[in-house]
Short mmCIF file of C-alpha atoms and ligand atoms in Angstrom, two decimals:
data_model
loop_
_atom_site.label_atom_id
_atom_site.label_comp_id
_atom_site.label_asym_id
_atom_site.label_seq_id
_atom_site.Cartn_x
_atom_site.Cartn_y
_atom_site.Cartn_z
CA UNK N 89 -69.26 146.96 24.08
CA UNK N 90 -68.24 149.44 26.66
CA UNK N 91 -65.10 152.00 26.07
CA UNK N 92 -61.74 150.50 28.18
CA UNK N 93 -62.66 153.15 30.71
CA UNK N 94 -66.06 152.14 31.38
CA UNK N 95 -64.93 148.73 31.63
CA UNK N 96 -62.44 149.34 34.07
CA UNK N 97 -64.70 151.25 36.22
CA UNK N 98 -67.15 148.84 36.35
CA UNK N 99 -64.17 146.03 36.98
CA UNK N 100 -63.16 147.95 39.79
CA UNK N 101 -66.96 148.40 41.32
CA UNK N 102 -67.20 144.41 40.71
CA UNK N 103 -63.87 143.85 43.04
CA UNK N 104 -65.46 146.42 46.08
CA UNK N 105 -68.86 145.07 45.31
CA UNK N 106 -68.80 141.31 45.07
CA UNK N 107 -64.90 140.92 45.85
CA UNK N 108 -64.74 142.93 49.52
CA UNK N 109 -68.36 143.46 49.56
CA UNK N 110 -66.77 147.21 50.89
CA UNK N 111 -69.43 148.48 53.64
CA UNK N 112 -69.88 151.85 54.47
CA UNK N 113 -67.67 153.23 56.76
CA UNK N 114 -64.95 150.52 56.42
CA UNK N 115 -61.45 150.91 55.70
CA UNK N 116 -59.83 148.99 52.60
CA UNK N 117 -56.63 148.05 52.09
CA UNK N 118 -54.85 147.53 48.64
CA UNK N 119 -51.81 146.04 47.63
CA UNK N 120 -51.15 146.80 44.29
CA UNK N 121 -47.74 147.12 42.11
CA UNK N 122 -46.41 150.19 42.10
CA UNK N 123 -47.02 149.68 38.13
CA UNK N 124 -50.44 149.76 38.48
CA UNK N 125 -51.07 153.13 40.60
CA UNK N 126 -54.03 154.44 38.08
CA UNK N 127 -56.13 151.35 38.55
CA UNK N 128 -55.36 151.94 42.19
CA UNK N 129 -56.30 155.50 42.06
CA UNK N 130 -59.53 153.92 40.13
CA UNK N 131 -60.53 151.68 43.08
CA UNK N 132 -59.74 154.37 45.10
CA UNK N 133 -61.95 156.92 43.94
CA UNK N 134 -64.63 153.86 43.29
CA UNK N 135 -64.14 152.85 47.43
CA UNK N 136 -64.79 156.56 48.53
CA UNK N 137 -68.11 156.56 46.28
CA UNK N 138 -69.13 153.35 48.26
CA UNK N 139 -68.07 155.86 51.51
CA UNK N 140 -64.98 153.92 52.82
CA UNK N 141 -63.61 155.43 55.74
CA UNK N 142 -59.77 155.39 54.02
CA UNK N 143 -58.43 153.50 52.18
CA UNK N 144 -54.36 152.60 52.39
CA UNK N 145 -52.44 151.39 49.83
CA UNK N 146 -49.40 148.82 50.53
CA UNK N 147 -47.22 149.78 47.44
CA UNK N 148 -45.29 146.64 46.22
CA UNK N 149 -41.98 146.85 43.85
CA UNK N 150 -40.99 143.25 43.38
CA UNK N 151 -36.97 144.76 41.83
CA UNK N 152 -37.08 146.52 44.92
CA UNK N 153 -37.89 143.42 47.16
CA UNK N 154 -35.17 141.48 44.57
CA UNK N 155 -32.69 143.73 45.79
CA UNK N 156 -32.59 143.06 49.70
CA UNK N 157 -32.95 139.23 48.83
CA UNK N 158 -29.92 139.58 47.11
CA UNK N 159 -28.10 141.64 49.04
CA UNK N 160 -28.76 141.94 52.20
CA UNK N 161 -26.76 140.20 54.76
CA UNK N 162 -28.27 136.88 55.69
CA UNK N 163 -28.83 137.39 59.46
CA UNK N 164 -31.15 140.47 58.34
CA UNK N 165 -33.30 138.72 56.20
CA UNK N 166 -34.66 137.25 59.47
CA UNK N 167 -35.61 140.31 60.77
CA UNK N 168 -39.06 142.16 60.55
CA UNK N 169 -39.28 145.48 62.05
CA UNK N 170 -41.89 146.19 64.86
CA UNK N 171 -44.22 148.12 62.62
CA UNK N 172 -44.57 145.16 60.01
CA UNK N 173 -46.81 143.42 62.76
CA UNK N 174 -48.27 146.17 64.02
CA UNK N 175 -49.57 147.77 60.56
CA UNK N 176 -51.40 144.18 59.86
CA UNK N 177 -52.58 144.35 63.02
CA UNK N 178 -54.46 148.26 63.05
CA UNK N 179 -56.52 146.70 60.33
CA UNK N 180 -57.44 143.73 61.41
CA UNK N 181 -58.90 145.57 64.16
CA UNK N 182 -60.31 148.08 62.21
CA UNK N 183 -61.72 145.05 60.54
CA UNK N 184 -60.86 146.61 57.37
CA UNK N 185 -61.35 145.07 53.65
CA UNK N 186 -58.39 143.65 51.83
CA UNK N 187 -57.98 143.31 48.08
CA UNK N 188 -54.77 142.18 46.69
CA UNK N 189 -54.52 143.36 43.07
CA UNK N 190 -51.68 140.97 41.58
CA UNK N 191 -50.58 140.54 38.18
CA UNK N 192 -48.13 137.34 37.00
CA UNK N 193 -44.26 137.73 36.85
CA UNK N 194 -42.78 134.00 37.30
CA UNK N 195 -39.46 135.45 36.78
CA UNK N 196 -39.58 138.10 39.17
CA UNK N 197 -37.29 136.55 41.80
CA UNK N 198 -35.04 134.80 39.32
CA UNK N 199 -30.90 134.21 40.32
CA UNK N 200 -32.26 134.68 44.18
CA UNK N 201 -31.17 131.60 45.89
CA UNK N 202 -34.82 130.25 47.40
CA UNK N 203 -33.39 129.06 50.80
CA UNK N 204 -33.21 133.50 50.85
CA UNK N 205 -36.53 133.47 50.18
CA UNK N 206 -37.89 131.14 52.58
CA UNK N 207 -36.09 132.71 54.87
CA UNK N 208 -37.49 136.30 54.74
CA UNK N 209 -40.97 134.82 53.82
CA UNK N 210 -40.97 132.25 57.15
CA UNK N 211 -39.90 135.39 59.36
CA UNK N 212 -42.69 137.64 58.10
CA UNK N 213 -45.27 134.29 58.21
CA UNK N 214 -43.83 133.84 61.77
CA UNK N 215 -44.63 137.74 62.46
CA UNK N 216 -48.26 137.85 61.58
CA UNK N 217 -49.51 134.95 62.23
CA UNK N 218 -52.92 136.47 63.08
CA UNK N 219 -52.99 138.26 59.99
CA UNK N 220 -53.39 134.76 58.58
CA UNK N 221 -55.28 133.56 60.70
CA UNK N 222 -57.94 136.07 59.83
CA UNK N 223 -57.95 135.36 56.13
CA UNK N 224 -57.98 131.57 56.62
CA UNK N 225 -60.77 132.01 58.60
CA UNK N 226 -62.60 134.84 56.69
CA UNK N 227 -62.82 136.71 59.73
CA UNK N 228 -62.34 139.85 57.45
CA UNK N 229 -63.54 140.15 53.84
CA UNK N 230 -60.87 139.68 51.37
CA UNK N 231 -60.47 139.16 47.40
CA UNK N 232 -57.60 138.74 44.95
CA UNK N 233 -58.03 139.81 42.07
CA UNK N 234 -56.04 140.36 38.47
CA UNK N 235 -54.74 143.45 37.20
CA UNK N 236 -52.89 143.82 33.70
CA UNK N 237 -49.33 144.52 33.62
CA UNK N 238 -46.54 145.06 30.08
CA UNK N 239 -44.64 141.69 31.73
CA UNK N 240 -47.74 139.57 31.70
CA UNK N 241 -49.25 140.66 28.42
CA UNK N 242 -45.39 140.29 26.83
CA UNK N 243 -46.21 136.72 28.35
CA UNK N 244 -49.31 135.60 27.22
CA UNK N 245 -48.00 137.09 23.59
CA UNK N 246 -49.94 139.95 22.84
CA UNK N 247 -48.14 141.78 20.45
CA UNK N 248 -48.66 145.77 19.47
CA UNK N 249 -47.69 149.01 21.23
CA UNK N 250 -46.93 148.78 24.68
CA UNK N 251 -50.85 150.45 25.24
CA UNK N 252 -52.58 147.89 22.48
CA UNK N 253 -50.47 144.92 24.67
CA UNK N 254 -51.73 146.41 28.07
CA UNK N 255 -55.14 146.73 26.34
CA UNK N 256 -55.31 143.18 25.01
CA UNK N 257 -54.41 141.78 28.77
CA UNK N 258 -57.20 143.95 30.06
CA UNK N 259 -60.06 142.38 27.79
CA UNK N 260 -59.05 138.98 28.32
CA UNK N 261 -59.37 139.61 32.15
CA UNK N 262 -63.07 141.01 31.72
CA UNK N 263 -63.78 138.43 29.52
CA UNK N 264 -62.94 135.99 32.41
CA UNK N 265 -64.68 138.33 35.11
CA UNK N 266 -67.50 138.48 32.57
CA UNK N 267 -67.57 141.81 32.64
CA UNK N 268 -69.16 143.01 29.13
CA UNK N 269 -71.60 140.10 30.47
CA UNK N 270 -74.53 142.37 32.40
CA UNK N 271 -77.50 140.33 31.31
CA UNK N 272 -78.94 138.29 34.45
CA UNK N 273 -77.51 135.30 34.87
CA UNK N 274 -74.49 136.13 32.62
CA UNK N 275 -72.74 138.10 35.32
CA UNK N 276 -70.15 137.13 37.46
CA UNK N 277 -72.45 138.03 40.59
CA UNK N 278 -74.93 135.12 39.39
CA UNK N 279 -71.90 132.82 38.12
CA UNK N 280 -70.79 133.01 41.97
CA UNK N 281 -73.64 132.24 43.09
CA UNK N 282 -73.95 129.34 40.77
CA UNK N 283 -70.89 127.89 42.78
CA UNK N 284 -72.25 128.46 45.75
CA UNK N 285 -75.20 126.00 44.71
CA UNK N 286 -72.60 123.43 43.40
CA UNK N 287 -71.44 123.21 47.16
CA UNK N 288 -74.39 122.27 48.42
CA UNK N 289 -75.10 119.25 46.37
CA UNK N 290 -71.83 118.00 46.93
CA UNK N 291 -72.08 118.73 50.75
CA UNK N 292 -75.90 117.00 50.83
CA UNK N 293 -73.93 113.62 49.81
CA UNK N 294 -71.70 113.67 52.58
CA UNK N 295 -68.46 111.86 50.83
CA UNK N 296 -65.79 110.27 52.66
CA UNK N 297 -63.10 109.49 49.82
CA UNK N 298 -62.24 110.44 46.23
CA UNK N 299 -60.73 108.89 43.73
CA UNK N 300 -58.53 110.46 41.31
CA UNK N 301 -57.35 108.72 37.99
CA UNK N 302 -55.85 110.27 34.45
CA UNK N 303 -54.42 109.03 31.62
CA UNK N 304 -50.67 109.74 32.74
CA UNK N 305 -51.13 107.46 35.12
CA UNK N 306 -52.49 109.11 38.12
CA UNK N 307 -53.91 107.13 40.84
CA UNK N 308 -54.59 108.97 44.01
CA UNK N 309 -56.92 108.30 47.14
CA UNK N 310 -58.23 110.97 49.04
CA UNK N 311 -59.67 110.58 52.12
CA UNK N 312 -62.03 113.40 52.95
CA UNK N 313 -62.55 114.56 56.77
CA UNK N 314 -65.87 113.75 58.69
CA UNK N 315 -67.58 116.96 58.93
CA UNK N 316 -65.77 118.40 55.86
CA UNK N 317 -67.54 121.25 54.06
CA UNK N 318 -67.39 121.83 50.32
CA UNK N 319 -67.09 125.79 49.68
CA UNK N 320 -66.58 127.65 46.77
CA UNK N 321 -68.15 130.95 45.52
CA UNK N 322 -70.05 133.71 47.72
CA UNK N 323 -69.19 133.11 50.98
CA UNK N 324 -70.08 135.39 54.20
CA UNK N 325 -67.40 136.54 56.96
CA UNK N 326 -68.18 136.03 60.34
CA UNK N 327 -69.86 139.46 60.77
CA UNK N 328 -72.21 137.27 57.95
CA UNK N 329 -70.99 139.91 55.28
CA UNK N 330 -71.16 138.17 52.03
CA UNK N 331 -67.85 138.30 50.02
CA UNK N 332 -65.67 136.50 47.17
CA UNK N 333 -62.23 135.71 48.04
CA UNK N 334 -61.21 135.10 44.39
CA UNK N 335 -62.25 137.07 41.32
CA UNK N 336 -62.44 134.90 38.99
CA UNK N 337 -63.70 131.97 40.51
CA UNK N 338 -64.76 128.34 38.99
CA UNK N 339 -63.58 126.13 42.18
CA UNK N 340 -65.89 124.58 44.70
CA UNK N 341 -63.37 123.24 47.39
CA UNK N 342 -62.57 121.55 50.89
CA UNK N 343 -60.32 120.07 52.82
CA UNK N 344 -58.89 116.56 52.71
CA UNK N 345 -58.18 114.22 55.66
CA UNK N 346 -54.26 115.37 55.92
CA UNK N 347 -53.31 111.35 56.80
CA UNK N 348 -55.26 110.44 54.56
CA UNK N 349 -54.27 110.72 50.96
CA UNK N 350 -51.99 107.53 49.46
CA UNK N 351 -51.07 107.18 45.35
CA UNK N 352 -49.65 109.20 42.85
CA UNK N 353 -50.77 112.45 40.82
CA UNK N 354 -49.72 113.89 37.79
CA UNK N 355 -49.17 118.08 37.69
CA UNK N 356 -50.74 119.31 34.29
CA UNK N 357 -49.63 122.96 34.75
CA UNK N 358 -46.59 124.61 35.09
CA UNK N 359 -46.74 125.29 39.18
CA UNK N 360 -44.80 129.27 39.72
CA UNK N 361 -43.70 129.20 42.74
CA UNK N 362 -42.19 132.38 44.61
CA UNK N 363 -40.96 133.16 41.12
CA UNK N 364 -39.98 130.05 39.69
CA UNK N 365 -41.03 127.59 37.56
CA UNK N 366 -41.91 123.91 38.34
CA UNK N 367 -42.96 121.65 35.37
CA UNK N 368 -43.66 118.24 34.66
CA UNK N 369 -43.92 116.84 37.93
CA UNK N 370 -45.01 113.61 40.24
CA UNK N 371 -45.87 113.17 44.04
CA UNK N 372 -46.58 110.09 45.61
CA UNK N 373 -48.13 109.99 48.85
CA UNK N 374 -48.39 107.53 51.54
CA UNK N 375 -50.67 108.14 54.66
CA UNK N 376 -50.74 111.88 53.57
CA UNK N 377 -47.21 112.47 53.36
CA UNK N 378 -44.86 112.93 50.21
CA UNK N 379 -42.71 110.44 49.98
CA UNK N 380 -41.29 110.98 46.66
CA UNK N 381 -41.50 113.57 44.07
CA UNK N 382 -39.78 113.74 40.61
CA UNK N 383 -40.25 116.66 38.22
CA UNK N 384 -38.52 117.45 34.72
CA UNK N 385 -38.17 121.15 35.85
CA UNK N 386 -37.46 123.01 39.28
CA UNK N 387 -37.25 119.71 41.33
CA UNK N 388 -35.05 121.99 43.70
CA UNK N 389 -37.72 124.53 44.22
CA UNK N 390 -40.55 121.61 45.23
CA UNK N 391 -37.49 120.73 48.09
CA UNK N 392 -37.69 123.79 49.42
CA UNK N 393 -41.66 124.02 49.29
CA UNK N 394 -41.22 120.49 51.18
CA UNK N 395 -38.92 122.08 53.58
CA UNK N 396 -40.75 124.77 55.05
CA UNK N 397 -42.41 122.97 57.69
CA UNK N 398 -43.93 119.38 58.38
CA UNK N 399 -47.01 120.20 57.30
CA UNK N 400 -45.91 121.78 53.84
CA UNK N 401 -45.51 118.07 52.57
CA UNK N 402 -49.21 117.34 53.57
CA UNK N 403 -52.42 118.47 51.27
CA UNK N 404 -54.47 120.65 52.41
CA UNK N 405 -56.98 121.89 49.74
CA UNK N 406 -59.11 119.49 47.24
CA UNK N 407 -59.95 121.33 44.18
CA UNK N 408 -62.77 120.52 41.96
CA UNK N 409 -62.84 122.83 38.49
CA UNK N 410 -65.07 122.12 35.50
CA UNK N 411 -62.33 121.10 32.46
CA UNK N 412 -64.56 123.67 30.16
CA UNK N 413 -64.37 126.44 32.52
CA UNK N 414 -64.00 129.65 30.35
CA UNK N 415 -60.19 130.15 31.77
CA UNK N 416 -59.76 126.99 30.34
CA UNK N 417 -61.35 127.49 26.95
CA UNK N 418 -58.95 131.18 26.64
CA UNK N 419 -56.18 127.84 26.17
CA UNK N 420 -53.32 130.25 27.89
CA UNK N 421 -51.92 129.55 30.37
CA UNK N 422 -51.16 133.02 32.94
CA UNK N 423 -48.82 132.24 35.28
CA UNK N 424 -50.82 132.90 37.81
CA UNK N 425 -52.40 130.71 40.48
CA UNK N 426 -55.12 132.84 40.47
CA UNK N 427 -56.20 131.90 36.95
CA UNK N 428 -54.60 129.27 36.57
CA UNK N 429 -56.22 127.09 39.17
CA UNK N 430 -59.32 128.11 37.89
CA UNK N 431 -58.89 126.57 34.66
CA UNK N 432 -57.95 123.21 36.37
CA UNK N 433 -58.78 120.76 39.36
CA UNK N 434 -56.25 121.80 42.23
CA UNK N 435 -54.93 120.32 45.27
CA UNK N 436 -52.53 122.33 47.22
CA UNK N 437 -49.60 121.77 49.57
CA UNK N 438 -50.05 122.99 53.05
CA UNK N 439 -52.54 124.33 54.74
CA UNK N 440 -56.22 123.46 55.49
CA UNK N 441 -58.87 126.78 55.22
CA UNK N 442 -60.92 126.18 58.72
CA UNK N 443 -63.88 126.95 57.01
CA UNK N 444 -64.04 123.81 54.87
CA UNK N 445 -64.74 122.02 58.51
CA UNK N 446 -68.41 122.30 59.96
CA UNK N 447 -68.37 123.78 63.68
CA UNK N 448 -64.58 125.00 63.45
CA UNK N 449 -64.86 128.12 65.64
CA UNK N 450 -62.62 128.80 67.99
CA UNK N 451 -60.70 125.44 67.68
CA UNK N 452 -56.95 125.10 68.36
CA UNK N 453 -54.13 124.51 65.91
CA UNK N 454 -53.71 121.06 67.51
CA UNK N 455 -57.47 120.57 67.67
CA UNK N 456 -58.20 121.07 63.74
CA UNK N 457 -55.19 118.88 62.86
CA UNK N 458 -56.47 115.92 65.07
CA UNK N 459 -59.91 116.48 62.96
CA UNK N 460 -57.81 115.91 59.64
CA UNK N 461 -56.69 119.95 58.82
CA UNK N 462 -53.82 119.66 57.98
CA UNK N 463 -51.24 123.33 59.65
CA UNK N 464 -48.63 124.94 57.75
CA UNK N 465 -47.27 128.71 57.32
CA UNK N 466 -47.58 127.75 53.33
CA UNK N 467 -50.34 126.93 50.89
CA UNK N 468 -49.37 126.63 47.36
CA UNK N 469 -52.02 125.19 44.77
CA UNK N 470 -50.90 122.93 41.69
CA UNK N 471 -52.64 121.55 38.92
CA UNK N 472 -53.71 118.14 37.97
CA UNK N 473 -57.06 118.94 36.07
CA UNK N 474 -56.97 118.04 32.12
CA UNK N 475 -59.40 116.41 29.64
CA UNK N 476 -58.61 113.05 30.58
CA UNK N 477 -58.78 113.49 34.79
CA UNK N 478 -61.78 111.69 36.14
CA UNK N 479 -62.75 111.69 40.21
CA UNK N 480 -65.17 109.11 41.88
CA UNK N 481 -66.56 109.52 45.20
CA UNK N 482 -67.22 107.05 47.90
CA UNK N 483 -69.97 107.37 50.44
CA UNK N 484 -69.63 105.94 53.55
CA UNK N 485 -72.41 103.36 52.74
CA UNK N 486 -70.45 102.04 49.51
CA UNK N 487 -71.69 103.76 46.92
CA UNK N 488 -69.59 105.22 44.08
CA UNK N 489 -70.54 107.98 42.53
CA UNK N 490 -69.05 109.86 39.31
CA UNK N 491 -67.90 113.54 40.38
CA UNK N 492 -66.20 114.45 37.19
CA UNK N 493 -65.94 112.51 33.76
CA UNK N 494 -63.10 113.19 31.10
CA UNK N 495 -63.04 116.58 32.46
CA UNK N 496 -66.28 117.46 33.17
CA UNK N 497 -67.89 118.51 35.90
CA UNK N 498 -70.75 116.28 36.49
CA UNK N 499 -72.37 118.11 39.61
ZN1 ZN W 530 -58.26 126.55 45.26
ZN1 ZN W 531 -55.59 127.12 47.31
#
C-alpha cells in the first residue's frame, strides 16, 4: 500500500487523466471548498505537469452562501451580477475542463426556508443557461468527483483525531476509485471501460419499456424513447475527447419517454436535496407526470423540487446499478448523490441528458421534448435500487427479457 500522499497524488492524476481527460494547453476549472485548498493546490500542481494553460479555482464556502440566503433581502436573491454569466461563459469558450470536487454536507443549508433557495438557484439556472447546456451535452469535458472533508467523515462515523477521521474518509474514497487497485483490469480506467461495454449490449437490444417491481410494492412502467441510447462510463466530448463525467461510476443510463412512465416506486435512500433530507418516500405517476407523492420525511422539500418548473415533475434519467456494486458492499450510506447513486438503481426528476438520444445535435428544446426528453432547469437523482428490485424489459417484438434479478445486474 502506498503512503496517503502517494495516494492522493495519484487520485488527483486519475481525476485530470480519466475524469477531464486535461489536454495540453487547456484551461481547467475547479470548484472546490474552501476546506479543501491543499488537494486543490494538489490538482493544481498535477494540471500544470499535464501543461494546462491555467487553471482557476471557483472557491466555494457553503456558511458563506448560508448567510445571503438568510439574510439578504428577498428581491436580491433574484439578482445575478453581470460577471456571473460572463465568467461561465470565458470558459466555455476557452473550452476549458471542469472538475467539481464536492464533499457531502446534507445539513449545510439547514433553517433556510427552500422557496429562498429556489429562488437564488432558478435566477443563476436562468443566467447560464448555456453553461448547462454544455455539460448536458458534453460539449466540454467535465467530472465530479469526491473529496474528504471533517463534516462527512464525522458522518459516516469515523472516529479518532480530526487527521485519523480525515484519513479514514480518504481511504474509503480510493477504495471506491480503486485506487491501491493498479493491476490491469483492477483499475478504475478498465472498470470504466467495462461500463462502457455494458451499454452496448443493452443498446444492441433496442428496448422500448421497462418494468420495475420490489418487494415494497413498487410497480412502475417505463416507457423508453425510440432512438434512446444507453450511456454510462467513458464517454467522448464532441471534440471526440474521451472523458468520465463521474468518478466513481457503476451506472449505465438513458433517458425515458417523459409521457411515458405510469405506477408507483419506492425511494430506498435517503434523497439530500439542496441540503435537506427526504426519506421514506412514494411517487406515483400517470402518463409521466407525478400525481401523488407521500414521504415520512421532507414531504415539503419534494413540493418544492415539484415546483420548480413543469418539467421537474417528469423523469428524466433511468438508472441501472449492479445491487453488489462495491459502493454498495462499503454498506454506508454518504450523503452524496455522487456515491450514493452509484450504490443503487436511480431515476431522477427533471431533465433528459441529450446524449442518451441517437442523432440529437443541434435539436431544439421543443424538438427533444416532442422525441420524449423530457426539459427542466433541475435534475435531481433518487434511489430505488435494493436487494429485492427486479427490472424486465420489453422489446418491441414482445419479448421479455430479465435486466436485473433480486439486485443483480444481469447484463
Ligand atoms: Zn445517474
Ligand atoms: Zn442523474
Amino acid at each position: 500500500m502506498s503512503s496517503i500522499k502517494e495516494q492522493l497524488t495519484n487520485y488527483a492524476r486519475l481525476l485530470l487523466q480519466e475524469g477531464v481527460n486535461l489536454q495540453k494547453g487547456q484551461t481547467l476549472v475547479i470548484n472546490v471548498d474552501v476546506e479543501n485548498y491543499t488537494f486543490a493546490e494538489l490538482v493544481t500542481k498535477e494540471a500544470y505537469k499535464l501543461q494546462a494553460a491555467n487553471v482557476i479555482i471557483n472557491w466555494r464556502h457553503t456558511p458563506i452562501s448560508k448567510e445571503r440566503l438568510l439574510h439578504a433581502p428577498e428581491s436580491t436573491l433574484k439578482e445575478v451580477d453581470p460577471w456571473v454569466p460572463a465568467y461561465y461563459k470565458t470558459y466555455i469558450d476557452k473550452k476549458a475542463a471542469f472538475l467539481s470536487l464536492i464533499s457531502a454536507d446534507p445539513k449545510a443549508l439547514q433553517g433556510v426556508d427552500s422557496k429562498r433557495v429556489t429562488l437564488q438557484s432558478s435566477a443563476i439556472n436562468t443566467a447560464i443557461p448555456f453553461y448547462h447546456k454544455a455539460i448536458m451535452e458534453s460539449a466540454v469535458t467535465w467530472c465530479i468527483a469526491a473529496v474528504a472533508s471533517l463534516t462527512w467523515a464525522n458522518l459516516l462515523g469515523y472516529t479518532g483525531s480530526d487527521e485519523e477521521k480525515l484519513n479514514s474518509l480518504w481511504q474509503t474514497i480510493f477504495t471506491l476509485c480503486r485506487i491501491d487497485h493498479t493491476e490491469p483490469g483492477q483499475d478504475m480506467s478498465s472498470h470504466l471501460k467495462r461500463l462502457e461495454k455494458r451499454t452496448r449490449a443493452l443498446n444492441a437490444v433496442h428496448f422500448i419499456e421497462l418494468h420495475y417491481t420490489d418487494a415494497k410494492g413498487s410497480d412502475l412502467h417505463i416507457k423508453l424513447p425510440k432512438n434512446h441510447v444507453w450511456e454510462g462510463g467513458t464517454e467522448a466530448n464532441k471534440e471526440g475527447i474521451l472523458f468520465n463525467a463521474n468518478i466513481p461510476s457503476e451506472e449505465v443510463f438513458t433517458a425515458p419517454d417523459r409521457l411515458g412512465v405510469n405506477g408507483i416506486i419506492h425511494s430506498s435512500k435517503p434523497l439530500i436535496y439542496q441540503g435537506n433530507r427526504i426519506d421514506n418516500f412514494t411517487i406515483t405517476f400517470k402518463d409521466g407526470k407525478v400525481v401523488d407523492y407521500q414521504a415520512k420525511e421532507g414531504r415539503d422539500f419534494l413540493t418544492s423540487l415539484f415546483d420548480i418548473d413543469e418539467g421537474s415533475s417528469y423523469l428524466g434519467e433511468v438508472a441501472l446499478v449492479d445491487h453488489y456494486s462495491p459502493i454498495s458492499q462499503s454498506g454506508h450510506i454518504f450523503y452524496e448523490t455522487l456515491f450514493d447513486e452509484n450504490a443503487s438503481c436511480h431515476l431522477a426528476f427533471g431533465a433528459a441528458y441529450p446524449t442518451c438520444l441517437a442523432e440529437s445535435d443541434g435539436l431544439s428544446k421543443e424538438e427533444l421534448e416532442a422525441r420524449g426528453l423530457n426539459q427542466s432547469m433541475s435534475h435531481v437523482d433518487f434511489m430505488v435500487g435494493s436487494e429485492s428490485l427486479s427490472i424486465t424489459g420489453l422489446t418491441d417484438d414482445g419479448a421479455k427479457i430479465a435486466i436485473m434479478k433480486d439486485g443483480h445486474l444481469l447484463f
